């Protein structure tokens, strides 16, 4: 395949990195269980139930090899990966909850990229790259607080931050 537009490739890599590097309030990386699929020896039933297994490593390879031609194409594999985790794992298990949290992170960042609502004038924290939106820190912080409350069986009464576009 011919290479993608450099800006699109940069956006895809950045989006992948945001999901991979996302941490909960206790600084645990939620993506660790999604980096590499379990072996067929470890979980043979996984491959019987899940018809299209995919992990973050394969998604990164797809970005590098320009297999995704749009952010929508990339989204399909992220959604597939999270659906697979939710289909195979017990609702309420750590990996199930992590897939829900990471799906939310992915969706928020992806939507900001696709809409351009974050705007090219915003800079990433710690970088000087005007092509990428600013991290959704306030939204993520709120989501982290809600997830932590849910994991501890508490109802979250934390109001969502206001986001101005």
Coordinates of C-alpha atoms in Angstrom, one line a residue:
X1 CA 0.0 0.0 0.0
X2 CA 1.2 3.5 -0.6
X3 CA 2.0 5.5 2.5
X4 CA -0.7 7.5 4.3
X5 CA -0.5 11.2 4.6
X6 CA 2.1 12.0 7.3
X7 CA -0.4 13.9 9.4
X8 CA -2.8 11.0 9.4
X9 CA 0.0 8.6 10.4
X10 CA 1.1 10.9 13.1
X11 CA -2.5 11.2 14.5
X12 CA -2.9 7.4 14.4
X13 CA 0.4 6.8 16.3
X14 CA -0.5 9.5 18.8
X15 CA -3.9 8.0 19.4
X16 CA -2.4 4.6 19.9
X17 CA 0.1 6.0 22.4
X18 CA -2.6 7.8 24.4
X19 CA -4.4 4.4 24.9
X20 CA -1.2 2.5 25.6
X21 CA 0.0 5.1 28.2
X22 CA -3.3 5.7 29.9
X23 CA -3.1 5.1 33.7
X24 CA -5.7 4.8 36.4
X25 CA -5.5 7.0 39.5
X26 CA -3.2 4.4 41.1
X27 CA -0.8 4.8 38.2
X28 CA -1.5 1.3 36.7
X29 CA -1.3 1.1 32.9
X30 CA -4.6 -0.4 31.8
X31 CA -3.2 -1.4 28.4
X32 CA -0.8 -4.1 29.6
X33 CA -3.3 -7.0 29.1
X34 CA -4.1 -5.7 25.6
X35 CA -0.5 -5.5 24.3
X36 CA -0.2 -9.1 23.3
X37 CA -2.8 -11.8 22.8
X38 CA -2.8 -14.8 25.1
X39 CA -1.1 -17.9 23.6
X40 CA -3.3 -20.7 22.2
X41 CA -1.7 -23.0 24.7
X42 CA -2.7 -20.7 27.6
X43 CA -6.2 -20.0 26.5
X44 CA -7.3 -22.4 23.7
X45 CA -11.0 -21.6 24.3
X46 CA -10.3 -17.9 23.6
X47 CA -9.5 -18.7 20.0
X48 CA -12.7 -20.9 19.7
X49 CA -14.9 -18.1 21.0
X50 CA -13.1 -15.0 19.5
X51 CA -13.2 -15.2 15.7
X52 CA -11.0 -12.1 15.0
X53 CA -8.4 -11.8 17.8
X54 CA -6.4 -8.6 17.8
X55 CA -4.0 -6.8 20.2
X56 CA -2.3 -3.4 20.5
X57 CA 0.9 -4.8 19.0
X58 CA -1.0 -5.8 15.8
X59 CA -2.7 -2.5 15.7
X60 CA 0.6 -0.7 15.9
X61 CA 1.9 -2.8 13.1
X62 CA -1.1 -1.9 11.0
X63 CA -0.4 1.8 11.6
X64 CA 3.3 1.3 10.6
X65 CA 2.4 -0.6 7.5
X66 CA -0.4 1.9 6.4
X67 CA -3.1 -0.8 6.6
X68 CA -5.5 1.8 8.1
X69 CA -6.4 4.3 5.5
X70 CA -8.6 6.5 7.8
X71 CA -9.1 7.1 11.5
X72 CA -12.4 5.1 11.0
X73 CA -10.4 2.1 9.8
X74 CA -8.2 2.3 12.9
X75 CA -11.3 2.6 15.1
X76 CA -12.7 -0.6 13.9
X77 CA -9.8 -2.6 15.2
X78 CA -9.7 -0.8 18.5
X79 CA -13.5 -1.4 18.9
X80 CA -13.0 -5.1 17.9
X81 CA -10.2 -5.5 20.5
X82 CA -12.3 -4.1 23.3
X83 CA -15.4 -6.1 22.2
X84 CA -13.3 -9.2 22.2
X85 CA -12.2 -8.5 25.8
X86 CA -15.8 -7.9 26.9
X87 CA -17.1 -11.0 25.1
X88 CA -14.5 -13.4 26.6
X89 CA -14.1 -12.0 30.1
X90 CA -16.6 -12.0 32.9
X91 CA -18.4 -8.7 33.4
X92 CA -16.9 -6.9 36.3
X93 CA -13.5 -8.6 36.0
X94 CA -10.4 -6.3 35.9
X95 CA -9.8 -6.8 32.2
X96 CA -13.4 -6.2 31.4
X97 CA -13.4 -3.0 33.4
X98 CA -10.1 -2.0 31.8
X99 CA -11.6 -2.5 28.3
X100 CA -14.5 -0.3 29.2
X101 CA -12.2 2.5 30.5
X102 CA -9.8 2.3 27.5
X103 CA -12.7 2.3 25.1
X104 CA -13.9 5.5 26.6
X105 CA -10.4 7.0 26.5
X106 CA -10.1 5.9 22.8
X107 CA -13.5 7.2 21.9
X108 CA -13.0 10.7 23.4
X109 CA -9.6 11.2 21.9
X110 CA -10.7 9.8 18.5
X111 CA -13.7 12.0 18.4
X112 CA -11.7 15.1 19.1
X113 CA -9.3 14.2 16.3
X114 CA -12.1 13.4 13.8
X115 CA -14.1 16.5 14.6
X116 CA -11.0 18.7 14.9
X117 CA -12.8 20.2 17.9
X118 CA -9.6 20.3 19.9
X119 CA -8.2 22.5 17.2
X120 CA -4.7 22.7 15.7
X121 CA -3.9 25.7 17.9
X122 CA -3.8 23.5 21.1
X123 CA -0.5 22.0 22.1
X124 CA 0.2 18.7 23.7
X125 CA 1.5 19.0 27.2
X126 CA 5.3 18.8 27.1
X127 CA 5.5 19.0 23.3
X128 CA 5.3 21.7 20.7
X129 CA 3.3 19.8 18.1
X130 CA 0.4 22.0 16.8
X131 CA -1.0 19.1 14.8
X132 CA -2.3 17.1 17.8
X133 CA -5.1 18.1 20.2
X134 CA -4.4 18.7 23.8
X135 CA -5.0 15.8 26.1
X136 CA -8.4 15.6 27.6
X137 CA -7.0 15.8 31.1
X138 CA -10.0 17.2 32.9
X139 CA -12.3 14.6 31.3
X140 CA -9.9 11.8 31.9
X141 CA -9.4 12.9 35.5
X142 CA -13.2 12.8 36.0
X143 CA -13.5 9.4 34.4
X144 CA -10.7 8.0 36.5
X145 CA -12.4 9.2 39.7
X146 CA -15.7 7.6 38.5
X147 CA -13.9 4.3 37.7
X148 CA -12.1 4.2 41.0
X149 CA -15.4 4.9 42.8
X150 CA -17.1 2.1 40.8
X151 CA -14.3 -0.4 41.5
X152 CA -14.7 0.3 45.2
X153 CA -18.5 -0.1 45.0
X154 CA -19.2 3.5 45.6
X155 CA -21.6 5.8 43.6
X156 CA -19.7 8.7 42.1
X157 CA -21.2 12.1 42.8
X158 CA -18.3 14.0 41.1
X159 CA -19.7 16.5 38.6
X160 CA -18.3 16.2 35.1
X161 CA -15.9 19.0 34.1
X162 CA -17.3 21.6 31.7
X163 CA -15.6 21.4 28.3
X164 CA -15.7 24.5 26.0
X165 CA -15.2 24.0 22.3

